[in-house]
Amino acid sequence: MADDHVDVLIVGAGPAGLMLATWLAKCGVKARIVDKRGTKIFNGQADGLQCRTLEILDSFGIGHRAWRESNHMLEICLWNPDSNGVIHRSSRLPDTIPGISRFQQVVLHQGRIERFFLDAINEFSNGGVAVERGVLPTSLEIDQSCVEDPEAYPITINLKHLSEEDATPKQSSTMSNGISAQDGLFRSNLMADDTADLLKTSELNQKANTTETIKAKYMVGADGAHSWVRKEIGLKLEGESTDYIWGVLDIVPITDFPDIRSRCAVHSANSGSIMVIPRENKLVRLYIQLTTTSKIQGQDSRTDRSWITPKVILESAQRILSPYKLDYRKLDWWTAYQIGQRVGSSFGVHDRVFLAGDAVHTHSPKAGQGMNVSMQDAYNLGWKLSSVIKGHSNRSILKTYEFERKAIAHALIEFDHKFSRLFSGRPAKDIMDEEGISMDEFRDAFQKGNLFASGIAVDYGRSLIVTKPVAENAASEATPATTSTPVTGIQELAPGLKVGQRIPSVKVLNQSDARPWHLQERLPSNGTWRLLVVPGDVSQSGQKSRLEKLCGQLSSPESFLRRFTPNTARYDSVIEVITIHGASRQSVDVFDFPEVLRPFHEVDGWDYEKIFVDDHSYHEGHGEFYKTFNIRRDEGCLVILRPDQYISYVGKLDDYESADRFFSEFMLPQNNLTLPKV
Ligand code: FAD
């Protein structure tokens, strides 16, 4: 394939673009990623990593870097005015709901997270893919006549290369305590988009004025809130801009406020609210509501932001935290922004050009969602694109991207709307004060919001890759591309493994060597579907014979394992079979299990990494897989997991036919076999 032909062109190397590039590199898809900026960011910007995001980073082998370097946020303290109007701590709550994940929320600046992705992309692509900086698209055409042809390159893009100067964002010269600090205003929505200016400047710059034309099968606009790609494909963000203006300071504080190393939401009686986020390297981030645009004497706040300085933000923080004192020696970064709550009318066109991240939804950053949801958009899209491009799946699965992620974006805006109102409002003086915010309501919303904010609550709707029962209101549901005779599993066989949600993790032991593993560690993001065989107590003859019947069908040459895996590929590269049995480990041996569960590879020999047991470990306790997920040992089940760890199907252990029908709906046979119809 010539270099001017790529499978995927990604525009924008923020968290969303980098997540996508990581997926594509991992799956061996030919991609290019361009960014108009000359460098990555080095400090400031987004900082919170929710526990689901950490699970995802871990599935790419980079979670431990974030976990180690970050500050772990374990506690939230709520501060409100007492009866004398003086702030006091009213509650302490766990920051992450205990037990929902093996990770808890952490904080680390966006630049480090981008670094981890850049390293992973380099490693996965053997140095073949790197962010091309100072490069931006200038035109986009889509040949609609061939968008449904999986082999076609319907997208033509012109790329322009900028000079280093053009590609460097201008910093406002901020001096504070005699120290200059980086600001994030060049990315703030209080600034007009500068893409057009950059294009113009570069036209004048003879050195930089090189262009190239490339053809792409797919294109993804991960180019942030001002998205050029979104405008080119004629899509809009719908929603409102609120009139709350927020300032952000990243400082090393000097203060007598006792909870400065906990996450705090502080409502003062009359001076506004502040969110305190303790960060890595003794930094603390302060989010402060400054004022409303309407108070800026009729001026458009986007054109006049000169009044917002670190000094103004600090003074505001000092008023809110009074009588405690607050100052700083080091200012690391600061910014100001206006909250807009908007979602794209659509997430792409022709299932060829897609939008992800801020390009398709914007909201306030207080709940630490922006970077997380943006990465999770790309995490949802990446494996689907790879699977289609590699010819494993037909294009129908691409429709589930918008179906799944638009619902999340709307839920996020609703959450943000509610949370912003509660956070930004003045605390009620008493129950008669109807204009004030009830602090009990705020605490309840905070606690409930924590599950949503963790990313764990994501629950995708019924589609051809999520076999939930047809909902009662199915007629009004925008369910993409479901089969005419839908596969529906039996959720009751594993009530704790909810179809549509990500698989929770507990520890299981390797049958062969007794090593305990978190189940999720055995589900790395590499583009592979997983068939979890959960046979129950295989020391009972009934369960053993049901397992043998299933394995007989799985090992037949016509089975879906064989049909959808290319002859030249490894046996577990498209669908991997993982067994978690419920007999005691000592009562069975690995060779008691049928060979399809522990395949033989002519180079590696037997695969000892596929059969696990729910049993006591020597040193790390007992994960209780069957008990935790409420699976009967005398019944068992089959579970199908998507490459992104979401549960597609739960059904009977020996119901091979339903699993086959599930995969046949969207997977493409690979080996030109003449196969009997299933
Ligand atoms: P971005 O991070 O915006 O990345 C887009 C990339 O595309 C950029 O690198 C840009 O240079 C590039 N690009 C743009 N246009 C083009 C073009 N035409 N051609 C080529 N490249 C282009 N979230 C939090 O969770 N916590 C926070 O504290 C927080 N603070 C924020 C402060 C500000 C001022 C802003 C604007 C956002 C903040 N956010 C915060 C939100 C968070 O940063 C974003 O949600 C997240 O970065 C979105 O990731 P993304 O990849 O979609 O977009």
XYZ file of C-alpha atoms and ligand atoms in Angstrom:
731
model
C 0.000 0.000 0.000
C 1.421 3.396 -0.947
C 2.110 5.901 1.860
C -0.508 8.219 0.475
C -3.138 5.547 1.215
C -4.018 4.963 4.876
C -6.662 2.894 6.560
C -7.403 5.606 9.109
C -6.442 9.266 9.333
C -6.802 10.657 12.856
C -6.975 14.431 13.197
C -5.953 15.587 16.676
C -3.506 14.055 19.148
C -5.257 14.842 22.421
C -6.488 12.032 24.691
C -9.142 10.834 22.212
C -6.860 10.760 19.154
C -4.042 9.092 21.056
C -6.325 6.405 22.498
C -7.519 5.623 18.993
C -3.999 5.542 17.570
C -2.997 3.163 20.376
C -5.830 0.744 19.536
C -5.051 0.825 15.824
C -1.336 0.314 16.413
C -2.089 -2.608 18.745
C -4.291 -4.215 16.092
C -1.791 -3.607 13.287
C -3.947 -1.174 11.313
C -2.208 1.362 9.075
C -2.978 4.794 10.509
C -1.636 8.323 10.519
C -2.265 10.861 13.265
C -1.744 14.579 12.703
C -1.967 17.548 15.066
C -1.742 21.222 14.253
C 0.331 21.894 17.368
C 4.079 21.614 17.293
C 4.376 19.856 20.669
C 2.324 17.828 23.085
C 1.149 19.616 26.224
C 3.451 19.543 29.231
C 1.330 20.652 32.156
C -2.159 21.670 33.182
C -5.337 20.763 31.282
C -7.303 17.670 32.302
C -6.111 15.679 35.263
C -8.613 13.175 36.705
C -8.484 9.495 35.703
C -11.583 7.559 36.644
C -11.354 3.906 37.630
C -12.796 2.620 34.325
C -10.181 4.642 32.438
C -7.464 3.050 34.561
C -8.846 -0.392 33.727
C -8.641 0.545 30.057
C -5.102 1.927 30.322
C -4.152 -1.254 32.158
C -5.560 -3.346 29.308
C -2.983 -1.666 27.035
C -0.186 -2.263 29.538
C 0.194 1.410 30.562
C -2.111 1.564 33.596
C 0.724 0.957 36.047
C 2.543 4.098 34.868
C -0.479 6.284 35.634
C -1.161 4.423 38.888
C 2.419 4.901 40.107
C 2.956 8.534 39.138
C -0.450 9.903 40.035
C -1.900 11.224 43.240
C -4.541 8.836 44.574
C -7.740 10.566 45.615
C -9.352 8.504 48.323
C -11.533 10.937 50.183
C -13.944 13.770 49.482
C -14.639 16.382 52.124
C -17.695 18.599 51.867
C -17.457 22.048 53.462
C -20.452 24.368 53.979
C -21.286 27.431 56.049
C -22.379 26.788 59.636
C -25.148 28.748 61.341
C -22.756 31.707 61.644
C -21.871 31.610 57.948
C -18.363 30.233 58.632
C -17.253 27.260 56.524
C -16.868 23.928 58.307
C -16.415 20.293 57.207
C -19.843 18.651 57.106
C -19.005 15.218 55.595
C -16.210 12.914 54.625
C -16.985 10.366 51.869
C -14.928 7.815 49.956
C -13.965 9.359 46.603
C -14.452 6.112 44.662
C -17.325 3.867 45.727
C -15.594 0.955 47.496
C -15.598 -2.322 45.568
C -16.604 -1.090 42.111
C -13.158 -1.547 40.565
C -9.668 -2.746 41.390
C -8.603 0.895 40.790
C -9.644 4.156 42.439
C -9.735 7.644 40.996
C -6.311 9.235 40.563
C -5.049 12.579 39.334
C -2.229 13.192 36.897
C -1.899 15.919 34.311
C -2.895 15.287 30.732
C 0.631 15.711 29.389
C 1.852 12.609 31.252
C -1.081 10.551 30.059
C -0.363 11.651 26.498
C 3.261 10.560 27.059
C 2.159 7.036 28.036
C 0.089 6.781 24.875
C 2.913 8.063 22.674
C 5.238 5.412 24.089
C 2.637 2.674 23.609
C 1.960 3.722 20.002
C 5.685 3.638 19.293
C 6.034 0.185 20.859
C 2.939 -1.391 19.271
C 3.723 -0.066 15.806
C 7.459 -0.856 16.037
C 8.160 2.811 15.490
C 5.933 2.885 12.418
C 3.392 5.389 13.744
C 4.170 8.720 15.399
C 2.164 11.895 15.801
C 2.875 14.189 12.855
C 2.959 17.592 14.479
C 2.412 20.945 12.854
C 0.202 19.263 10.258
C -3.448 20.031 9.628
C -6.019 19.136 7.020
C -7.175 21.859 4.637
C -9.789 20.031 2.592
C -11.903 16.905 2.825
C -13.904 15.145 0.133
C -15.951 11.962 0.449
C -16.799 9.920 -2.636
C -20.259 8.762 -1.637
C -20.494 6.310 -4.519
C -18.150 3.848 -2.795
C -18.713 4.333 0.934
C -20.215 0.856 1.303
C -17.305 -0.884 -0.471
C -15.057 -2.165 2.341
C -11.996 -2.092 0.091
C -12.505 1.502 -1.130
C -10.681 4.660 -0.055
C -13.567 7.107 -0.375
C -11.938 9.953 1.578
C -9.509 12.422 0.000
C -7.730 14.867 2.298
C -5.215 17.615 1.679
C -2.737 18.068 4.510
C -0.691 21.200 5.106
C 2.624 21.225 6.992
C 3.173 24.285 9.187
C 6.401 25.887 10.325
C 7.452 25.389 13.930
C 6.486 28.959 14.773
C 3.005 28.588 13.317
C 2.484 25.358 15.174
C 3.394 26.819 18.586
C 0.505 28.175 20.629
C 1.006 31.721 21.844
C 1.184 32.050 25.629
C -0.050 35.159 27.387
C 2.841 36.563 29.411
C 1.578 35.927 32.892
C 3.740 36.906 35.800
C 2.761 35.840 39.242
C 4.866 36.203 42.343
C 7.587 37.006 39.854
C 7.246 33.610 38.185
C 5.879 33.095 34.703
C 3.462 30.199 34.292
C 2.039 28.342 31.337
C -1.587 28.962 30.642
C -4.179 26.885 28.848
C -5.959 29.805 27.245
C -4.977 28.739 23.743
C -7.260 25.724 24.229
C -9.903 27.540 26.221
C -13.329 28.071 24.753
C -12.993 31.716 25.808
C -10.618 32.116 22.857
C -11.749 32.157 19.270
C -10.631 29.126 17.283
C -7.335 29.869 15.581
C -7.369 27.150 12.897
C -8.147 29.658 10.155
C -5.371 31.970 11.387
C -2.892 29.121 11.423
C -3.838 28.225 7.877
C -3.373 31.808 6.775
C -0.068 32.270 8.544
C 1.269 29.113 7.044
C 0.251 30.187 3.554
C 2.548 33.162 3.964
C 5.388 31.084 5.240
C 7.183 29.776 2.184
C 9.264 27.271 4.108
C 6.288 25.559 5.559
C 4.071 25.696 2.565
C 4.137 22.040 1.613
C 0.978 20.079 1.099
C 0.161 16.463 0.340
C -2.933 14.628 -0.749
C -3.841 11.361 0.903
C -6.601 8.805 0.507
C -8.150 7.170 3.550
C -10.669 4.426 4.175
C -11.762 6.064 7.416
C -11.164 9.375 9.160
C -11.670 10.374 12.785
C -11.972 13.954 13.994
C -10.512 13.977 17.505
C -9.689 17.635 17.066
C -11.284 19.090 20.170
C -14.185 21.411 20.864
C -13.563 23.653 17.826
C -13.340 20.583 15.551
C -12.486 21.385 11.943
C -13.594 17.900 10.889
C -17.022 18.416 12.468
C -17.527 21.610 10.500
C -16.316 20.027 7.247
C -18.851 17.219 7.481
C -21.602 19.687 8.293
C -22.381 18.583 11.839
C -23.127 20.825 14.794
C -22.970 20.703 18.561
C -26.408 21.204 20.046
C -27.042 22.589 23.511
C -26.299 25.591 25.619
C -23.448 27.665 26.858
C -24.001 28.455 30.517
C -23.024 31.780 31.992
C -20.677 30.327 34.586
C -17.052 31.359 34.188
C -14.503 29.247 35.956
C -10.872 29.830 36.777
C -8.342 27.053 37.307
C -5.079 27.370 39.237
C -2.468 24.641 39.580
C -0.357 25.741 42.557
C 1.850 24.457 45.339
C -0.242 26.028 48.131
C 0.786 27.517 51.419
C -2.336 27.266 53.582
C -3.739 26.410 56.983
C -6.838 24.828 55.401
C -6.610 21.325 56.901
C -8.116 19.317 54.021
C -5.907 20.659 51.251
C -4.691 17.078 50.503
C -8.257 15.760 50.100
C -10.668 16.399 47.284
C -13.006 19.085 48.642
C -16.155 20.810 47.495
C -16.433 24.053 49.450
C -19.573 26.190 49.360
C -19.081 29.542 51.088
C -22.007 31.568 52.402
C -21.712 34.447 49.933
C -18.429 34.208 48.016
C -19.057 31.253 45.699
C -17.713 27.708 45.563
C -14.393 26.026 45.072
C -13.330 22.491 44.186
C -9.962 21.409 45.611
C -8.133 18.617 43.759
C -4.882 17.417 45.370
C -2.400 16.564 42.633
C 0.953 14.899 42.069
C 4.207 16.644 43.123
C 2.519 18.616 45.945
C 0.418 20.490 43.421
C -3.180 21.368 44.153
C -5.728 22.302 41.523
C -8.375 24.839 42.449
C -11.523 25.194 40.346
C -13.222 28.440 41.181
C -16.408 29.945 39.919
C -15.427 33.552 39.157
C -18.591 35.275 38.096
C -21.172 35.082 35.363
C -20.798 36.560 31.912
C -23.808 38.748 32.498
C -21.810 40.581 35.144
C -19.140 41.615 32.648
C -21.030 44.782 31.818
C -22.511 43.608 28.590
C -19.189 42.636 27.048
C -18.644 39.387 25.207
C -16.465 37.414 27.593
C -14.813 35.622 24.680
C -13.291 38.858 23.473
C -12.531 40.359 26.852
C -10.813 38.002 29.192
C -8.138 40.457 30.224
C -9.659 40.768 33.689
C -9.037 37.068 34.405
C -5.577 36.629 35.858
C -4.071 34.222 38.387
C -4.317 37.064 40.931
C -8.072 37.428 40.381
C -8.537 33.679 40.665
C -6.448 33.481 43.838
C -8.286 36.364 45.510
C -11.552 34.656 44.759
C -10.254 31.420 46.313
C -9.074 33.344 49.389
C -12.558 34.798 49.908
C -14.227 31.391 49.619
C -11.791 29.677 52.004
C -11.777 32.490 54.585
C -11.115 32.406 57.573
C -8.409 29.985 56.386
C -5.420 31.546 54.663
C -4.252 30.616 51.182
C -1.238 31.685 49.144
C 1.303 29.975 46.921
C 4.986 29.962 46.040
C 4.699 28.086 42.764
C 2.111 28.559 40.037
C 2.353 25.683 37.543
C -0.529 26.452 35.183
C -3.780 28.325 35.036
C -6.711 28.851 32.755
C -10.243 30.177 32.571
C -13.204 28.842 30.684
C -16.922 29.121 30.269
C -19.042 26.019 30.673
C -20.840 24.874 27.541
C -22.990 21.760 27.593
C -23.356 20.464 24.062
C -23.584 17.193 22.152
C -23.093 16.575 18.442
C -26.220 16.146 16.341
C -24.535 13.063 14.962
C -21.206 11.315 15.635
C -20.155 10.962 12.001
C -21.230 10.526 8.398
C -21.546 7.424 6.168
C -19.835 5.310 8.862
C -16.624 6.606 7.255
C -15.868 9.855 9.076
C -16.342 9.804 12.843
C -16.027 12.331 15.647
C -14.728 11.530 19.138
C -14.087 13.377 22.396
C -14.564 17.129 22.771
C -15.234 17.302 19.027
C -18.642 15.833 19.747
C -19.457 16.764 23.353
C -18.437 19.553 25.712
C -19.285 20.118 29.344
C -17.719 21.428 32.537
C -14.518 19.810 33.787
C -15.412 19.730 37.496
C -16.379 16.110 37.643
C -13.159 15.175 35.830
C -15.060 13.667 32.926
C -13.769 15.391 29.779
C -10.594 13.463 29.208
C -12.105 10.210 30.453
C -15.205 10.238 28.284
C -13.137 11.373 25.299
C -10.743 8.464 25.664
C -13.654 6.101 26.182
C -15.281 7.247 22.924
C -12.117 6.306 21.091
C -11.848 3.069 23.062
C -15.332 2.149 21.845
C -14.517 2.995 18.220
C -10.976 1.645 17.871
C -11.645 -2.106 17.944
C -14.681 -1.774 15.697
C -12.682 0.056 13.029
C -9.834 -2.456 13.322
C -12.153 -5.413 13.026
C -13.782 -4.016 9.863
C -10.511 -2.921 8.273
C -8.916 -6.323 8.893
C -11.905 -7.988 7.245
C -13.019 -9.838 10.387
C -16.386 -8.054 10.664
C -18.756 -6.441 8.241
C -19.441 -2.727 8.430
C -22.670 -3.118 10.404
C -20.868 -2.960 13.753
C -19.743 0.608 13.018
C -23.307 1.824 13.534
C -23.096 0.837 17.179
C -20.479 3.555 17.806
C -22.902 6.453 17.642
C -25.689 4.391 19.183
C -23.595 3.609 22.235
C -21.597 6.775 22.701
C -24.286 9.352 21.961
C -26.352 7.944 24.812
C -23.328 8.341 27.110
C -22.741 11.924 25.932
C -26.360 12.838 26.686
C -26.180 11.181 30.108
C -22.999 13.133 30.771
C -24.586 16.456 29.880
C -27.561 15.694 32.103
C -25.219 14.786 34.961
C -23.094 17.877 34.382
C -26.127 20.132 34.225
C -27.422 18.903 37.545
C -24.023 18.892 39.179
C -23.112 22.383 37.909
C -26.306 23.844 39.289
C -25.735 22.265 42.685
C -22.069 23.142 42.759
C -22.378 26.698 41.531
C -25.408 27.713 43.572
C -25.408 29.525 46.902
C -26.043 27.271 49.917
C -29.500 27.585 51.423
C -29.538 29.480 54.719
C -32.366 27.310 56.037
C -35.190 25.166 54.704
C -37.254 28.284 53.924
C -34.513 29.609 51.622
C -35.880 28.297 48.310
C -33.312 30.002 46.092
C -30.422 28.422 47.932
C -29.046 24.930 47.310
C -29.757 22.259 49.906
C -26.448 20.849 51.079
C -28.095 17.483 51.753
C -29.241 17.407 48.133
C -25.705 18.300 47.055
C -24.212 15.451 49.123
C -26.730 12.934 47.744
C -26.097 14.075 44.164
C -22.369 13.850 44.759
C -22.647 10.289 46.020
C -24.949 9.159 43.223
C -22.879 11.038 40.662
C -19.792 9.182 41.789
C -20.970 5.924 40.228
C -21.696 7.651 36.933
C -18.427 9.591 37.095
C -16.426 6.408 37.683
C -17.274 5.203 34.164
C -18.280 1.825 35.619
C -22.013 2.448 35.227
C -21.833 2.533 31.402
C -24.549 0.175 30.172
C -24.825 -0.115 26.391
C -28.231 -0.687 24.836
C -29.394 -3.663 22.811
C -27.750 -4.030 19.410
C -26.278 -6.794 17.294
C -23.322 -6.899 19.697
C -25.284 -6.514 22.948
C -27.897 -9.256 23.253
C -30.163 -7.780 25.864
C -33.789 -8.831 25.825
C -35.975 -6.568 23.701
C -37.071 -3.759 26.000
C -40.739 -2.998 26.472
C -40.286 0.348 24.743
C -38.315 -1.284 21.909
C -40.430 0.317 19.196
C -39.073 3.732 20.088
C -35.506 2.568 20.654
C -32.957 3.527 18.022
C -31.376 0.080 18.005
C -28.949 -0.309 15.119
C -28.847 -3.323 12.853
C -30.327 -6.036 15.034
C -30.997 -9.414 13.516
C -34.478 -10.423 12.367
C -34.433 -13.382 14.791
C -32.430 -11.809 17.593
C -30.096 -13.851 19.732
C -31.199 -13.408 23.318
C -29.297 -14.997 26.133
C -30.348 -15.800 29.682
C -29.101 -13.073 32.001
C -30.359 -14.994 35.072
C -27.574 -17.559 34.631
C -25.055 -14.928 35.763
C -26.927 -12.025 37.382
C -23.656 -10.336 38.344
C -22.343 -10.236 34.770
C -24.670 -7.668 33.237
C -25.038 -7.754 29.467
C -24.120 -4.276 28.143
C -21.718 -3.497 31.004
C -17.989 -4.049 31.322
C -17.027 -7.296 33.018
C -16.143 -6.701 36.671
C -12.944 -8.269 37.928
C -12.152 -10.742 40.677
C -9.147 -12.980 41.158
C -9.043 -16.435 39.611
C -6.197 -18.973 39.662
C -4.407 -20.479 36.735
C -5.251 -24.211 36.847
C -1.731 -25.154 35.730
C 0.474 -23.135 38.072
C -1.856 -21.744 40.817
C -0.955 -18.155 40.033
C -3.738 -15.694 40.943
C -4.759 -13.207 38.262
C -7.317 -10.474 38.198
C -9.686 -11.655 35.484
C -9.368 -8.331 33.649
C -5.601 -8.849 33.417
C -6.356 -11.845 31.205
C -8.428 -9.656 28.854
C -5.876 -7.306 27.295
C -7.017 -4.932 24.572
C -5.695 -6.578 21.426
C -8.819 -6.766 19.267
C -9.813 -10.297 20.341
C -13.318 -11.426 21.246
C -13.535 -13.773 24.230
C -15.718 -16.782 24.830
C -15.771 -17.327 28.594
C -16.629 -20.921 29.265
C -17.961 -21.105 32.840
C -18.700 -24.833 33.295
C -19.349 -24.913 37.034
C -18.209 -27.911 39.026
C -16.626 -30.157 36.383
C -15.997 -32.861 38.974
C -19.759 -33.563 38.688
C -20.524 -35.860 35.788
C -23.485 -33.787 34.565
C -21.453 -30.594 34.168
C -18.544 -32.518 32.701
C -20.652 -34.049 29.966
C -22.278 -30.676 29.105
C -18.790 -29.200 28.800
C -17.669 -32.076 26.569
C -20.685 -31.613 24.319
C -19.897 -27.897 23.925
C -16.220 -28.585 23.259
C -17.111 -31.168 20.612
C -18.952 -28.457 18.686
C -16.251 -25.835 19.286
C -13.545 -28.124 17.913
C -15.412 -29.081 14.745
C -13.916 -27.624 11.507
C -17.196 -25.753 10.947
C -17.268 -24.099 14.367
C -17.300 -20.326 14.618
C -13.819 -20.484 16.143
C -12.472 -21.946 12.898
C -14.732 -20.179 10.374
C -13.912 -16.654 11.482
C -10.182 -17.138 12.089
C -7.898 -16.974 9.041
C -5.955 -20.203 8.439
C -2.735 -18.275 8.690
C -3.587 -16.653 12.038
C -3.084 -17.971 15.575
C -6.024 -19.945 16.978
C -6.859 -17.267 19.565
C -6.353 -14.139 17.463
C -10.026 -13.515 16.587
C -11.941 -15.351 19.343
C -10.093 -16.530 22.436
C -11.606 -19.231 24.648
C -11.048 -18.805 28.388
C -12.404 -21.282 30.921
C -13.157 -20.548 34.587
C -14.297 -23.717 36.301
C -15.772 -24.165 39.749
C -14.396 -27.534 40.902
C -11.594 -27.485 43.447
C -8.239 -26.983 41.728
C -6.785 -30.114 43.291
C -9.598 -32.347 42.024
C -8.771 -31.893 38.330
C -5.755 -31.550 36.044
C -5.306 -29.396 33.003
C -5.395 -32.474 30.728
C -8.843 -33.425 32.078
C -10.171 -30.576 29.934
C -10.889 -30.991 26.217
C -8.088 -29.814 23.942
C -10.045 -26.903 22.434
C -9.823 -25.249 25.880
C -5.983 -25.615 25.973
C -4.998 -25.656 22.305
C -1.744 -27.053 20.959
C 0.477 -24.689 19.015
C 3.181 -26.204 16.857
C 5.792 -23.716 18.109
C 4.653 -23.050 21.705
C 3.204 -26.446 22.636
C 0.131 -26.650 24.910
C -1.378 -23.341 25.945
C -1.419 -23.339 29.759
C -2.847 -19.792 30.010
C -6.473 -20.527 29.139
C -7.926 -22.555 32.000
C -8.622 -20.894 35.354
C -10.320 -21.959 38.549
C -12.347 -20.239 41.245
C -10.400 -21.414 44.290
C -8.276 -20.244 47.233
C -4.844 -18.912 46.326
C -1.818 -19.523 48.515
C -1.119 -15.835 49.164
C -3.867 -13.617 47.787
C -7.158 -14.914 49.164
C -10.120 -16.216 47.211
C -11.780 -14.199 44.435
C -15.090 -16.139 44.706
C -15.930 -15.771 41.016
C -19.075 -17.954 41.112
C -20.398 -16.460 44.348
C -19.654 -12.849 43.404
C -21.483 -13.088 40.094
C -24.167 -15.428 41.407
C -23.429 -18.284 39.008
C -24.542 -21.788 40.032
C -21.828 -24.430 40.051
C -24.344 -27.037 38.938
C -25.424 -24.905 35.972
C -22.583 -22.684 34.714
C -22.967 -20.492 31.622
C -21.319 -19.186 28.446
C -20.330 -15.530 28.270
C -19.248 -13.597 25.182
C -17.038 -10.558 25.761
C -16.336 -7.849 23.232
C -12.739 -6.790 22.613
C -13.388 -3.791 24.902
C -14.384 -6.056 27.850
C -18.126 -5.293 27.582
C -20.466 -8.252 27.963
C -22.327 -9.168 24.759
C -24.085 -12.331 25.784
C -24.800 -14.659 28.703
C -26.369 -18.018 27.813
C -26.503 -21.720 28.585
C -23.233 -23.596 28.865
C -24.123 -26.039 26.108
C -26.040 -23.642 23.854
C -23.428 -23.621 21.114
C -26.009 -22.628 18.475
C -26.869 -19.238 20.011
C -23.193 -18.307 20.285
C -22.682 -19.324 16.653
C -25.674 -17.263 15.536
C -24.366 -14.295 17.510
C -20.992 -14.238 15.734
C -22.467 -15.115 12.323
C -24.509 -11.943 12.413
C -21.508 -9.660 11.766
C -18.340 -11.733 11.397
C -16.998 -12.658 7.986
C -15.950 -16.245 7.142
C -12.224 -16.314 6.397
C -11.243 -19.585 4.841
C -13.425 -20.057 1.759
C -14.874 -23.192 3.327
C -18.187 -24.366 2.025
C -20.016 -24.497 5.270
C -23.351 -25.889 6.244
C -25.891 -23.247 7.247
C -26.304 -22.905 10.997
P -8.290 17.865 22.965
O -7.583 17.488 24.200
O -8.808 19.260 22.859
O -7.320 17.552 21.759
C -7.583 17.988 20.449
C -6.276 18.008 19.680
O -6.580 18.303 18.316
C -5.314 19.074 20.157
O -4.038 18.501 20.352
C -5.323 20.109 19.031
O -4.051 20.728 18.857
C -5.668 19.247 17.828
N -6.349 19.976 16.756
C -7.378 20.834 16.872
N -7.757 21.280 15.662
C -6.964 20.675 14.756
C -6.865 20.731 13.344
N -7.685 21.494 12.620
N -5.915 19.984 12.726
C -5.054 19.211 13.449
N -5.108 19.123 14.800
C -6.049 19.855 15.448
N -11.013 17.918 31.651
C -10.845 17.323 32.826
O -11.174 16.138 32.945
N -10.294 18.037 33.865
C -9.883 19.344 33.712
O -9.385 19.968 34.636
C -10.046 19.998 32.490
N -9.654 21.293 32.271
C -9.861 21.865 31.062
C -9.488 23.197 30.824
C -9.709 23.769 29.565
C -9.323 25.180 29.320
C -10.294 23.007 28.535
C -10.537 23.614 27.165
C -10.636 21.699 28.768
C -10.443 21.124 30.030
N -10.802 19.792 30.288
C -10.632 19.218 31.458
C -11.381 18.988 29.266
C -10.351 18.026 28.674
O -9.124 18.676 28.478
C -10.908 17.575 27.374
O -12.199 17.028 27.581
C -10.027 16.525 26.716
O -8.735 17.036 26.514
C -10.656 16.160 25.396
O -9.792 15.368 24.672
P -9.832 15.398 23.093
O -8.751 14.509 22.654
O -11.210 15.137 22.647
O -9.553 16.918 22.682
